Amino acid sequence: MLRNSKACRSNCPINFVLETFGDKWTLLIVRDLMFHNKRTFLEFMESDEKISSNILTERLRRLEDHGIVEKNTSPNNRSSFIYTLTSKGADLLPVMLEVTAWSAKHDSSTNTPDGFLDAFNSDRDGVISSFRSVINTDRK
Amino acid sequence: MLRNSKACRSNCPINFVLETFGDKWTLLIVRDLMFHNKRTFLEFMESDEKISSNILTERLRRLEDHGIVEKNTSPNNRSSFIYTLTSKGADLLPVMLEVTAWSAKHDSSTNTPDGFLDAFNSDRDGVISSFRSVINTDRK
DNA sequence: CTGTATCCTTAGGGATACTG
DNA sequence: CAGTATCCCTAAGGATACAG
């Protein structure tokens, strides 16, 4: 459910992702959920890029509004919150891996795991499915 | 050659693309070059999202700085400029198609060509290569 | 036509303090 | 711990005019 829906600039599918991910922070949260097994506010705060707390609060809420992230109270600790990707969020995996491959190809200074690019180029589907199996998704 | 290089926030490949594409406009220019055969300033101005001229000027320059777009004077008209994707820019095609597929799957209001999603899911490589062959790239 | 320049408004974001 | 609230500054962006 959308808390506040903005007018779309167009119905282009590229524009559609920009309405959600067209900023410098949102995709980093998805990355942390997807590849770094992060799931709490503090864990997101600790990432290298040093997001500030007010921005993090707002971006998490927007991701929740867009159905990409789900927020639940931790079963054992009631004042702790756990963020997980929904299946819609997990569906971003191919996008994320293509982005990673592009960066790895065109910027040698990016920290991509050794052999990723070769593995991805030779067995893309295999790499995707092996990642998919370990993603932190909500399973009810 | 970079006109002004900013400090990177991290060496993460996801962050790397955000340094270039982490805004609401840049990717739309790539989309126009890649899928709509646009190549002049005016053509970019005419897109549905209504970018303003000062933003367009700055984004084109940044894309040129990052080696994603090339700017050349038109051979027949000396005061006219033609923008084309470099091979680095054209390498974004798989990313763009994955983004399109994600949007098409999760937002029914996006204007995606009929049958794209099915074609892409069943013959991804075929779809990519057929797109690749018609992309407006600089070939010298 | 292809931009630049300027002015102005709004959104993004950093720092910090504070609450349940 | 998990945020919210506030203050303040800068960056992003819209409108418009203008230059080569």
PDB file of C-alpha atoms (C1' of nucleotides) in Angstrom:
ATOM      1  CA  MET A   1       0.000   0.000   0.000  1.00  0.00           C
ATOM      2  CA  LEU A   2       1.347   3.355  -1.008  1.00  0.00           C
ATOM      3  CA  ARG A   3       1.414   5.969   1.708  1.00  0.00           C
ATOM      4  CA  ASN A   4       1.858   8.801  -0.738  1.00  0.00           C
ATOM      5  CA  SER A   5       1.753   8.272  -4.450  1.00  0.00           C
ATOM      6  CA  LYS A   6       3.430  10.740  -6.742  1.00  0.00           C
ATOM      7  CA  ALA A   7       2.449  11.498 -10.274  1.00  0.00           C
ATOM      8  CA  CYS A   8       4.496   9.516 -12.771  1.00  0.00           C
ATOM      9  CA  ARG A   9       6.438  11.397 -15.371  1.00  0.00           C
ATOM     10  CA  SER A  10       5.699   8.750 -17.975  1.00  0.00           C
ATOM     11  CA  ASN A  11       4.765   5.090 -18.324  1.00  0.00           C
ATOM     12  CA  CYS A  12       8.153   4.068 -19.610  1.00  0.00           C
ATOM     13  CA  PRO A  13       9.525   0.994 -17.803  1.00  0.00           C
ATOM     14  CA  ILE A  14      12.939   2.639 -17.454  1.00  0.00           C
ATOM     15  CA  ASN A  15      11.346   5.689 -15.932  1.00  0.00           C
ATOM     16  CA  PHE A  16       9.375   3.417 -13.620  1.00  0.00           C
ATOM     17  CA  VAL A  17      12.472   2.118 -11.866  1.00  0.00           C
ATOM     18  CA  LEU A  18      13.870   5.624 -11.672  1.00  0.00           C
ATOM     19  CA  GLU A  19      10.846   6.715  -9.653  1.00  0.00           C
ATOM     20  CA  THR A  20      11.980   4.284  -6.973  1.00  0.00           C
ATOM     21  CA  PHE A  21      15.718   3.892  -7.508  1.00  0.00           C
ATOM     22  CA  GLY A  22      16.693   7.208  -9.073  1.00  0.00           C
ATOM     23  CA  ASP A  23      18.827   8.411  -6.183  1.00  0.00           C
ATOM     24  CA  LYS A  24      22.189   7.655  -4.647  1.00  0.00           C
ATOM     25  CA  TRP A  25      21.077   5.439  -1.749  1.00  0.00           C
ATOM     26  CA  THR A  26      18.100   3.189  -2.404  1.00  0.00           C
ATOM     27  CA  LEU A  27      19.901   0.586  -4.469  1.00  0.00           C
ATOM     28  CA  LEU A  28      22.610   0.276  -1.824  1.00  0.00           C
ATOM     29  CA  ILE A  29      20.009  -0.901   0.671  1.00  0.00           C
ATOM     30  CA  VAL A  30      18.830  -3.529  -1.787  1.00  0.00           C
ATOM     31  CA  ARG A  31      22.438  -4.573  -2.302  1.00  0.00           C
ATOM     32  CA  ASP A  32      22.935  -4.979   1.440  1.00  0.00           C
ATOM     33  CA  LEU A  33      19.801  -7.073   1.774  1.00  0.00           C
ATOM     34  CA  MET A  34      20.615  -9.152  -1.272  1.00  0.00           C
ATOM     35  CA  PHE A  35      24.328  -9.798  -1.055  1.00  0.00           C
ATOM     36  CA  HIS A  36      25.463  -8.906   2.438  1.00  0.00           C
ATOM     37  CA  ASN A  37      22.745 -10.510   4.512  1.00  0.00           C
ATOM     38  CA  LYS A  38      22.020  -7.296   6.308  1.00  0.00           C
ATOM     39  CA  ARG A  39      18.615  -6.966   7.895  1.00  0.00           C
ATOM     40  CA  THR A  40      18.652  -4.401  10.675  1.00  0.00           C
ATOM     41  CA  PHE A  41      18.817  -0.626  10.774  1.00  0.00           C
ATOM     42  CA  LEU A  42      22.226  -0.636  12.394  1.00  0.00           C
ATOM     43  CA  GLU A  43      23.651  -3.034   9.846  1.00  0.00           C
ATOM     44  CA  PHE A  44      22.600  -0.716   7.006  1.00  0.00           C
ATOM     45  CA  MET A  45      24.131   2.194   8.861  1.00  0.00           C
ATOM     46  CA  GLU A  46      27.480   0.425   9.027  1.00  0.00           C
ATOM     47  CA  SER A  47      27.989   0.143   5.261  1.00  0.00           C
ATOM     48  CA  ASP A  48      30.964   1.857   3.677  1.00  0.00           C
ATOM     49  CA  GLU A  49      29.006   4.652   2.059  1.00  0.00           C
ATOM     50  CA  LYS A  50      27.827   6.019   5.411  1.00  0.00           C
ATOM     51  CA  ILE A  51      24.176   6.753   4.886  1.00  0.00           C
ATOM     52  CA  SER A  52      22.695   9.055   7.488  1.00  0.00           C
ATOM     53  CA  SER A  53      19.913   7.883   9.740  1.00  0.00           C
ATOM     54  CA  ASN A  54      17.213  10.215   8.492  1.00  0.00           C
ATOM     55  CA  ILE A  55      17.828   9.186   4.878  1.00  0.00           C
ATOM     56  CA  LEU A  56      17.877   5.529   5.827  1.00  0.00           C
ATOM     57  CA  THR A  57      14.573   5.853   7.656  1.00  0.00           C
ATOM     58  CA  GLU A  58      12.951   7.504   4.694  1.00  0.00           C
ATOM     59  CA  ARG A  59      14.354   5.093   2.103  1.00  0.00           C
ATOM     60  CA  LEU A  60      13.334   2.023   4.072  1.00  0.00           C
ATOM     61  CA  ARG A  61       9.845   3.373   4.300  1.00  0.00           C
ATOM     62  CA  ARG A  62       9.710   4.090   0.598  1.00  0.00           C
ATOM     63  CA  LEU A  63      10.944   0.601  -0.209  1.00  0.00           C
ATOM     64  CA  GLU A  64       8.267  -0.772   2.079  1.00  0.00           C
ATOM     65  CA  ASP A  65       5.670   1.433   0.384  1.00  0.00           C
ATOM     66  CA  HIS A  66       6.727   0.104  -2.985  1.00  0.00           C
ATOM     67  CA  GLY A  67       6.480  -3.506  -1.850  1.00  0.00           C
ATOM     68  CA  ILE A  68      10.177  -4.210  -2.258  1.00  0.00           C
ATOM     69  CA  VAL A  69      11.034  -4.567   1.405  1.00  0.00           C
ATOM     70  CA  GLU A  70       9.064  -5.997   4.290  1.00  0.00           C
ATOM     71  CA  LYS A  71       9.496  -4.884   7.884  1.00  0.00           C
ATOM     72  CA  ASN A  72       8.762  -7.261  10.725  1.00  0.00           C
ATOM     73  CA  THR A  73       9.426  -7.345  14.407  1.00  0.00           C
ATOM     74  CA  SER A  74      11.958  -9.884  15.426  1.00  0.00           C
ATOM     75  CA  PRO A  75      10.238 -12.958  16.905  1.00  0.00           C
ATOM     76  CA  ASN A  76      12.490 -13.094  19.967  1.00  0.00           C
ATOM     77  CA  ASN A  77      13.126  -9.399  20.529  1.00  0.00           C
ATOM     78  CA  ARG A  78      10.063  -7.216  20.299  1.00  0.00           C
ATOM     79  CA  SER A  79      11.838  -3.860  19.958  1.00  0.00           C
ATOM     80  CA  SER A  80      14.031  -5.097  17.129  1.00  0.00           C
ATOM     81  CA  PHE A  81      13.042  -4.853  13.485  1.00  0.00           C
ATOM     82  CA  ILE A  82      14.007  -7.127  10.670  1.00  0.00           C
ATOM     83  CA  TYR A  83      13.927  -6.030   7.048  1.00  0.00           C
ATOM     84  CA  THR A  84      13.680  -8.574   4.274  1.00  0.00           C
ATOM     85  CA  LEU A  85      13.254  -8.438   0.525  1.00  0.00           C
ATOM     86  CA  THR A  86       9.874  -9.376  -0.824  1.00  0.00           C
ATOM     87  CA  SER A  87       9.763 -11.563  -3.913  1.00  0.00           C
ATOM     88  CA  LYS A  88       9.372  -8.385  -5.943  1.00  0.00           C
ATOM     89  CA  GLY A  89      12.603  -7.131  -4.397  1.00  0.00           C
ATOM     90  CA  ALA A  90      14.366 -10.430  -4.930  1.00  0.00           C
ATOM     91  CA  ASP A  91      13.373 -10.245  -8.587  1.00  0.00           C
ATOM     92  CA  LEU A  92      15.894  -7.445  -8.905  1.00  0.00           C
ATOM     93  CA  LEU A  93      18.683 -10.018  -8.708  1.00  0.00           C
ATOM     94  CA  PRO A  94      19.301 -10.232 -12.486  1.00  0.00           C
ATOM     95  CA  VAL A  95      19.431  -6.442 -12.670  1.00  0.00           C
ATOM     96  CA  MET A  96      21.898  -6.299  -9.801  1.00  0.00           C
ATOM     97  CA  LEU A  97      24.139  -8.950 -11.325  1.00  0.00           C
ATOM     98  CA  GLU A  98      24.128  -7.266 -14.736  1.00  0.00           C
ATOM     99  CA  VAL A  99      25.037  -3.994 -13.080  1.00  0.00           C
ATOM    100  CA  THR A 100      27.836  -5.710 -11.207  1.00  0.00           C
ATOM    101  CA  ALA A 101      29.114  -7.299 -14.402  1.00  0.00           C
ATOM    102  CA  TRP A 102      29.048  -3.969 -16.224  1.00  0.00           C
ATOM    103  CA  SER A 103      30.980  -2.237 -13.459  1.00  0.00           C
ATOM    104  CA  ALA A 104      33.477  -5.056 -13.209  1.00  0.00           C
ATOM    105  CA  LYS A 105      34.087  -4.887 -16.936  1.00  0.00           C
ATOM    106  CA  HIS A 106      34.447  -1.123 -17.141  1.00  0.00           C
ATOM    107  CA  ASP A 107      36.027  -0.149 -13.848  1.00  0.00           C
ATOM    108  CA  SER A 108      38.976  -2.119 -12.651  1.00  0.00           C
ATOM    109  CA  SER A 109      38.858  -0.501  -9.229  1.00  0.00           C
ATOM    110  CA  THR A 110      35.556  -2.088  -8.252  1.00  0.00           C
ATOM    111  CA  ASN A 111      35.719  -4.860  -5.698  1.00  0.00           C
ATOM    112  CA  THR A 112      34.106  -7.759  -7.484  1.00  0.00           C
ATOM    113  CA  PRO A 113      34.795 -11.295  -6.282  1.00  0.00           C
ATOM    114  CA  ASP A 114      37.568 -12.979  -8.252  1.00  0.00           C
ATOM    115  CA  GLY A 115      36.227 -14.929 -11.163  1.00  0.00           C
ATOM    116  CA  PHE A 116      32.753 -13.457 -10.988  1.00  0.00           C
ATOM    117  CA  LEU A 117      32.857 -11.965 -14.447  1.00  0.00           C
ATOM    118  CA  ASP A 118      34.118 -15.154 -16.071  1.00  0.00           C
ATOM    119  CA  ALA A 119      31.596 -17.293 -14.229  1.00  0.00           C
ATOM    120  CA  PHE A 120      28.781 -14.919 -15.075  1.00  0.00           C
ATOM    121  CA  ASN A 121      29.708 -14.739 -18.737  1.00  0.00           C
ATOM    122  CA  SER A 122      30.056 -18.472 -19.158  1.00  0.00           C
ATOM    123  CA  ASP A 123      27.171 -19.642 -16.975  1.00  0.00           C
ATOM    124  CA  ARG A 124      24.878 -16.723 -16.272  1.00  0.00           C
ATOM    125  CA  ASP A 125      21.840 -18.779 -15.313  1.00  0.00           C
ATOM    126  CA  GLY A 126      23.878 -20.907 -12.967  1.00  0.00           C
ATOM    127  CA  VAL A 127      25.302 -17.874 -11.193  1.00  0.00           C
ATOM    128  CA  ILE A 128      21.864 -16.318 -10.883  1.00  0.00           C
ATOM    129  CA  SER A 129      20.232 -19.408  -9.437  1.00  0.00           C
ATOM    130  CA  SER A 130      23.019 -19.984  -6.959  1.00  0.00           C
ATOM    131  CA  PHE A 131      22.637 -16.405  -5.737  1.00  0.00           C
ATOM    132  CA  ARG A 132      18.884 -16.682  -5.684  1.00  0.00           C
ATOM    133  CA  SER A 133      18.971 -19.618  -3.343  1.00  0.00           C
ATOM    134  CA  VAL A 134      20.742 -17.679  -0.614  1.00  0.00           C
ATOM    135  CA  ILE A 135      18.865 -14.391  -0.782  1.00  0.00           C
ATOM    136  CA  ASN A 136      17.262 -13.183   2.402  1.00  0.00           C
ATOM    137  CA  THR A 137      13.608 -13.217   1.333  1.00  0.00           C
ATOM    138  CA  ASP A 138      10.479 -13.372   3.390  1.00  0.00           C
ATOM    139  CA  ARG A 139       9.067 -16.863   3.319  1.00  0.00           C
ATOM    140  CA  LYS A 140       5.830 -17.205   5.129  1.00  0.00           C
TER     141      LYS A 140
ATOM    142  CA  MET B   1      38.994  12.045 -19.914  1.00  0.00           C
ATOM    143  CA  LEU B   2      37.271  13.234 -16.788  1.00  0.00           C
ATOM    144  CA  ARG B   3      36.763  16.950 -16.490  1.00  0.00           C
ATOM    145  CA  ASN B   4      36.121  16.795 -12.776  1.00  0.00           C
ATOM    146  CA  SER B   5      36.434  13.607 -10.822  1.00  0.00           C
ATOM    147  CA  LYS B   6      34.676  13.247  -7.519  1.00  0.00           C
ATOM    148  CA  ALA B   7      35.750  11.112  -4.635  1.00  0.00           C
ATOM    149  CA  CYS B   8      34.066   7.718  -4.686  1.00  0.00           C
ATOM    150  CA  ARG B   9      32.090   6.687  -1.653  1.00  0.00           C
ATOM    151  CA  SER B  10      33.227   3.092  -1.987  1.00  0.00           C
ATOM    152  CA  ASN B  11      34.576   0.607  -4.514  1.00  0.00           C
ATOM    153  CA  CYS B  12      31.408  -1.391  -4.649  1.00  0.00           C
ATOM    154  CA  PRO B  13      30.272  -2.110  -8.241  1.00  0.00           C
ATOM    155  CA  ILE B  14      26.686  -1.176  -7.362  1.00  0.00           C
ATOM    156  CA  ASN B  15      27.849   2.099  -5.921  1.00  0.00           C
ATOM    157  CA  PHE B  16      29.945   2.646  -9.047  1.00  0.00           C
ATOM    158  CA  VAL B  17      26.925   2.819 -11.326  1.00  0.00           C
ATOM    159  CA  LEU B  18      25.144   5.052  -8.852  1.00  0.00           C
ATOM    160  CA  GLU B  19      27.929   7.612  -9.144  1.00  0.00           C
ATOM    161  CA  THR B  20      26.929   8.003 -12.791  1.00  0.00           C
ATOM    162  CA  PHE B  21      23.290   6.931 -12.927  1.00  0.00           C
ATOM    163  CA  GLY B  22      22.044   7.741  -9.438  1.00  0.00           C
ATOM    164  CA  ASP B  23      19.657  10.486 -10.476  1.00  0.00           C
ATOM    165  CA  LYS B  24      16.311  10.804 -12.204  1.00  0.00           C
ATOM    166  CA  TRP B  25      17.490  11.724 -15.683  1.00  0.00           C
ATOM    167  CA  THR B  26      20.724  10.139 -16.855  1.00  0.00           C
ATOM    168  CA  LEU B  27      19.329   6.704 -17.619  1.00  0.00           C
ATOM    169  CA  LEU B  28      16.536   8.230 -19.696  1.00  0.00           C
ATOM    170  CA  ILE B  29      19.119   9.681 -22.059  1.00  0.00           C
ATOM    171  CA  VAL B  30      20.700   6.259 -22.431  1.00  0.00           C
ATOM    172  CA  ARG B  31      17.254   4.802 -23.071  1.00  0.00           C
ATOM    173  CA  ASP B  32      16.612   7.363 -25.814  1.00  0.00           C
ATOM    174  CA  LEU B  33      19.925   6.639 -27.472  1.00  0.00           C
ATOM    175  CA  MET B  34      19.510   2.898 -27.167  1.00  0.00           C
ATOM    176  CA  PHE B  35      15.864   2.248 -27.987  1.00  0.00           C
ATOM    177  CA  HIS B  36      14.459   5.371 -29.587  1.00  0.00           C
ATOM    178  CA  ASN B  37      17.231   6.227 -32.012  1.00  0.00           C
ATOM    179  CA  LYS B  38      17.510   9.731 -30.674  1.00  0.00           C
ATOM    180  CA  ARG B  39      20.767  11.513 -31.256  1.00  0.00           C
ATOM    181  CA  THR B  40      20.314  15.265 -31.090  1.00  0.00           C
ATOM    182  CA  PHE B  41      19.748  17.715 -28.277  1.00  0.00           C
ATOM    183  CA  LEU B  42      16.281  18.579 -29.481  1.00  0.00           C
ATOM    184  CA  GLU B  43      15.270  14.946 -29.750  1.00  0.00           C
ATOM    185  CA  PHE B  44      16.191  14.368 -26.112  1.00  0.00           C
ATOM    186  CA  MET B  45      14.260  17.479 -25.147  1.00  0.00           C
ATOM    187  CA  GLU B  46      11.129  16.110 -26.781  1.00  0.00           C
ATOM    188  CA  SER B  47      10.830  12.993 -24.605  1.00  0.00           C
ATOM    189  CA  ASP B  48       7.777  12.534 -22.434  1.00  0.00           C
ATOM    190  CA  GLU B  49       9.513  13.294 -19.151  1.00  0.00           C
ATOM    191  CA  LYS B  50      10.361  16.857 -20.202  1.00  0.00           C
ATOM    192  CA  ILE B  51      13.930  17.302 -19.119  1.00  0.00           C
ATOM    193  CA  SER B  52      15.006  20.924 -18.935  1.00  0.00           C
ATOM    194  CA  SER B  53      17.780  22.196 -21.146  1.00  0.00           C
ATOM    195  CA  ASN B  54      20.265  23.002 -18.404  1.00  0.00           C
ATOM    196  CA  ILE B  55      19.954  19.523 -16.907  1.00  0.00           C
ATOM    197  CA  LEU B  56      20.255  17.933 -20.329  1.00  0.00           C
ATOM    198  CA  THR B  57      23.409  19.894 -21.094  1.00  0.00           C
ATOM    199  CA  GLU B  58      25.009  18.851 -17.840  1.00  0.00           C
ATOM    200  CA  ARG B  59      23.997  15.180 -18.091  1.00  0.00           C
ATOM    201  CA  LEU B  60      25.240  14.874 -21.663  1.00  0.00           C
ATOM    202  CA  ARG B  61      28.553  16.298 -20.587  1.00  0.00           C
ATOM    203  CA  ARG B  62      28.805  13.907 -17.662  1.00  0.00           C
ATOM    204  CA  LEU B  63      27.994  10.953 -19.899  1.00  0.00           C
ATOM    205  CA  GLU B  64      30.664  12.127 -22.290  1.00  0.00           C
ATOM    206  CA  ASP B  65      33.109  12.532 -19.384  1.00  0.00           C
ATOM    207  CA  HIS B  66      32.388   8.985 -18.287  1.00  0.00           C
ATOM    208  CA  GLY B  67      32.952   7.602 -21.762  1.00  0.00           C
ATOM    209  CA  ILE B  68      29.398   6.434 -22.223  1.00  0.00           C
ATOM    210  CA  VAL B  69      28.380   8.903 -24.889  1.00  0.00           C
ATOM    211  CA  GLU B  70      30.319  10.433 -27.746  1.00  0.00           C
ATOM    212  CA  LYS B  71      29.594  13.835 -29.205  1.00  0.00           C
ATOM    213  CA  ASN B  72      30.404  14.594 -32.818  1.00  0.00           C
ATOM    214  CA  THR B  73      29.555  17.314 -35.259  1.00  0.00           C
ATOM    215  CA  SER B  74      27.276  16.235 -37.993  1.00  0.00           C
ATOM    216  CA  PRO B  75      29.235  15.623 -41.226  1.00  0.00           C
ATOM    217  CA  ASN B  76      26.865  17.660 -43.379  1.00  0.00           C
ATOM    218  CA  ASN B  77      25.789  20.336 -40.924  1.00  0.00           C
ATOM    219  CA  ARG B  78      28.601  21.911 -38.927  1.00  0.00           C
ATOM    220  CA  SER B  79      26.466  23.507 -36.226  1.00  0.00           C
ATOM    221  CA  SER B  80      24.584  20.314 -35.525  1.00  0.00           C
ATOM    222  CA  PHE B  81      25.745  17.761 -32.972  1.00  0.00           C
ATOM    223  CA  ILE B  82      25.197  14.042 -32.942  1.00  0.00           C
ATOM    224  CA  TYR B  83      25.356  11.972 -29.785  1.00  0.00           C
ATOM    225  CA  THR B  84      26.030   8.264 -29.928  1.00  0.00           C
ATOM    226  CA  LEU B  85      26.649   5.528 -27.409  1.00  0.00           C
ATOM    227  CA  THR B  86      30.178   4.284 -27.085  1.00  0.00           C
ATOM    228  CA  SER B  87      30.688   0.539 -26.774  1.00  0.00           C
ATOM    229  CA  LYS B  88      30.838   1.057 -23.016  1.00  0.00           C
ATOM    230  CA  GLY B  89      27.422   2.678 -23.214  1.00  0.00           C
ATOM    231  CA  ALA B  90      26.050  -0.022 -25.490  1.00  0.00           C
ATOM    232  CA  ASP B  91      27.209  -2.596 -22.944  1.00  0.00           C
ATOM    233  CA  LEU B  92      24.407  -1.332 -20.720  1.00  0.00           C
ATOM    234  CA  LEU B  93      21.919  -3.121 -22.971  1.00  0.00           C
ATOM    235  CA  PRO B  94      21.529  -6.216 -20.755  1.00  0.00           C
ATOM    236  CA  VAL B  95      20.997  -3.986 -17.725  1.00  0.00           C
ATOM    237  CA  MET B  96      18.380  -1.963 -19.562  1.00  0.00           C
ATOM    238  CA  LEU B  97      16.533  -5.053 -20.733  1.00  0.00           C
ATOM    239  CA  GLU B  98      16.535  -6.604 -17.273  1.00  0.00           C
ATOM    240  CA  VAL B  99      15.184  -3.350 -15.873  1.00  0.00           C
ATOM    241  CA  THR B 100      12.487  -3.314 -18.535  1.00  0.00           C
ATOM    242  CA  ALA B 101      11.567  -6.906 -17.766  1.00  0.00           C
ATOM    243  CA  TRP B 102      11.358  -6.178 -14.037  1.00  0.00           C
ATOM    244  CA  SER B 103       9.119  -3.179 -14.586  1.00  0.00           C
ATOM    245  CA  ALA B 104       6.933  -5.050 -17.043  1.00  0.00           C
ATOM    246  CA  LYS B 105       6.500  -7.859 -14.554  1.00  0.00           C
ATOM    247  CA  HIS B 106       5.727  -5.658 -11.556  1.00  0.00           C
ATOM    248  CA  ASP B 107       3.872  -2.709 -12.998  1.00  0.00           C
ATOM    249  CA  SER B 108       1.110  -3.361 -15.441  1.00  0.00           C
ATOM    250  CA  SER B 109       0.875   0.306 -16.385  1.00  0.00           C
ATOM    251  CA  THR B 110       4.294   0.406 -18.048  1.00  0.00           C
ATOM    252  CA  ASN B 111       4.328   0.596 -21.807  1.00  0.00           C
ATOM    253  CA  THR B 112       6.317  -2.423 -22.791  1.00  0.00           C
ATOM    254  CA  PRO B 113       5.974  -3.837 -26.313  1.00  0.00           C
ATOM    255  CA  ASP B 114       3.506  -6.707 -26.478  1.00  0.00           C
ATOM    256  CA  GLY B 115       5.176 -10.020 -26.043  1.00  0.00           C
ATOM    257  CA  PHE B 116       8.460  -8.586 -24.843  1.00  0.00           C
ATOM    258  CA  LEU B 117       8.367 -10.310 -21.492  1.00  0.00           C
ATOM    259  CA  ASP B 118       7.555 -13.704 -22.957  1.00  0.00           C
ATOM    260  CA  ALA B 119      10.191 -13.370 -25.645  1.00  0.00           C
ATOM    261  CA  PHE B 120      12.775 -12.201 -23.144  1.00  0.00           C
ATOM    262  CA  ASN B 121      12.027 -15.014 -20.708  1.00  0.00           C
ATOM    263  CA  SER B 122      12.110 -17.730 -23.314  1.00  0.00           C
ATOM    264  CA  ASP B 123      14.978 -16.476 -25.475  1.00  0.00           C
ATOM    265  CA  ARG B 124      16.897 -13.846 -23.553  1.00  0.00           C
ATOM    266  CA  ASP B 125      20.087 -14.072 -25.595  1.00  0.00           C
ATOM    267  CA  GLY B 126      18.173 -13.854 -28.833  1.00  0.00           C
ATOM    268  CA  VAL B 127      16.346 -10.725 -27.723  1.00  0.00           C
ATOM    269  CA  ILE B 128      19.572  -9.118 -26.558  1.00  0.00           C
ATOM    270  CA  SER B 129      21.439  -9.797 -29.759  1.00  0.00           C
ATOM    271  CA  SER B 130      18.608  -8.570 -31.935  1.00  0.00           C
ATOM    272  CA  PHE B 131      18.545  -5.329 -29.969  1.00  0.00           C
ATOM    273  CA  ARG B 132      22.293  -5.046 -30.025  1.00  0.00           C
ATOM    274  CA  SER B 133      22.407  -5.123 -33.762  1.00  0.00           C
ATOM    275  CA  VAL B 134      20.294  -2.012 -34.126  1.00  0.00           C
ATOM    276  CA  ILE B 135      21.820   0.172 -31.403  1.00  0.00           C
ATOM    277  CA  ASN B 136      23.106   3.519 -32.453  1.00  0.00           C
ATOM    278  CA  THR B 137      26.789   3.081 -31.583  1.00  0.00           C
ATOM    279  CA  ASP B 138      29.817   4.914 -32.835  1.00  0.00           C
ATOM    280  CA  ARG B 139      31.649   2.740 -35.315  1.00  0.00           C
ATOM    281  CA  LYS B 140      34.803   4.292 -36.602  1.00  0.00           C
TER     282      LYS B 140
ATOM    283  C1'  DC C   1      19.362  24.604 -33.622  1.00  0.00           C
ATOM    284  C1'  DT C   2      22.346  23.813 -29.718  1.00  0.00           C
ATOM    285  C1'  DG C   3      23.201  24.958 -26.224  1.00  0.00           C
ATOM    286  C1'  DT C   4      24.683  28.636 -21.781  1.00  0.00           C
ATOM    287  C1'  DA C   5      23.527  31.606 -18.161  1.00  0.00           C
ATOM    288  C1'  DT C   6      20.736  33.198 -14.636  1.00  0.00           C
ATOM    289  C1'  DC C   7      17.373  33.200 -11.222  1.00  0.00           C
ATOM    290  C1'  DC C   8      14.752  30.918  -8.106  1.00  0.00           C
ATOM    291  C1'  DT C   9      12.455  26.980  -5.728  1.00  0.00           C
ATOM    292  C1'  DT C  10      12.466  22.479  -4.013  1.00  0.00           C
ATOM    293  C1'  DA C  11      14.511  18.149  -2.746  1.00  0.00           C
ATOM    294  C1'  DG C  12      18.452  15.715  -0.934  1.00  0.00           C
ATOM    295  C1'  DG C  13      21.247  15.089   2.505  1.00  0.00           C
ATOM    296  C1'  DG C  14      24.743  15.836   6.690  1.00  0.00           C
ATOM    297  C1'  DA C  15      25.015  16.706  11.758  1.00  0.00           C
ATOM    298  C1'  DT C  16      23.159  16.358  15.816  1.00  0.00           C
ATOM    299  C1'  DA C  17      19.931  15.737  19.514  1.00  0.00           C
ATOM    300  C1'  DC C  18      16.453  13.218  21.305  1.00  0.00           C
ATOM    301  C1'  DT C  19      12.575   9.521  22.288  1.00  0.00           C
ATOM    302  C1'  DG C  20      10.407   4.807  23.425  1.00  0.00           C
TER     303       DG C  20
ATOM    304  C1'  DC D   1      18.517  -0.427  19.543  1.00  0.00           C
ATOM    305  C1'  DA D   2      15.695   1.736  16.209  1.00  0.00           C
ATOM    306  C1'  DG D   3      14.484   5.085  14.837  1.00  0.00           C
ATOM    307  C1'  DT D   4      12.310  10.463  14.704  1.00  0.00           C
ATOM    308  C1'  DA D   5      12.910  15.413  14.694  1.00  0.00           C
ATOM    309  C1'  DT D   6      15.246  19.482  13.780  1.00  0.00           C
ATOM    310  C1'  DC D   7      18.378  22.559  11.757  1.00  0.00           C
ATOM    311  C1'  DC D   8      20.886  23.961   8.054  1.00  0.00           C
ATOM    312  C1'  DC D   9      23.388  23.737   3.844  1.00  0.00           C
ATOM    313  C1'  DT D  10      24.066  22.104  -0.802  1.00  0.00           C
ATOM    314  C1'  DA D  11      22.600  19.902  -4.949  1.00  0.00           C
ATOM    315  C1'  DA D  12      18.938  19.173  -8.190  1.00  0.00           C
ATOM    316  C1'  DG D  13      15.940  20.939 -10.975  1.00  0.00           C
ATOM    317  C1'  DG D  14      12.273  24.222 -13.344  1.00  0.00           C
ATOM    318  C1'  DA D  15      11.571  28.634 -15.963  1.00  0.00           C
ATOM    319  C1'  DT D  16      13.174  31.781 -18.692  1.00  0.00           C
ATOM    320  C1'  DA D  17      16.217  34.558 -21.433  1.00  0.00           C
ATOM    321  C1'  DC D  18      19.748  34.792 -24.406  1.00  0.00           C
ATOM    322  C1'  DA D  19      24.108  33.783 -27.349  1.00  0.00           C
ATOM    323  C1'  DG D  20      26.719  31.586 -31.374  1.00  0.00           C
TER     324       DG D  20
END
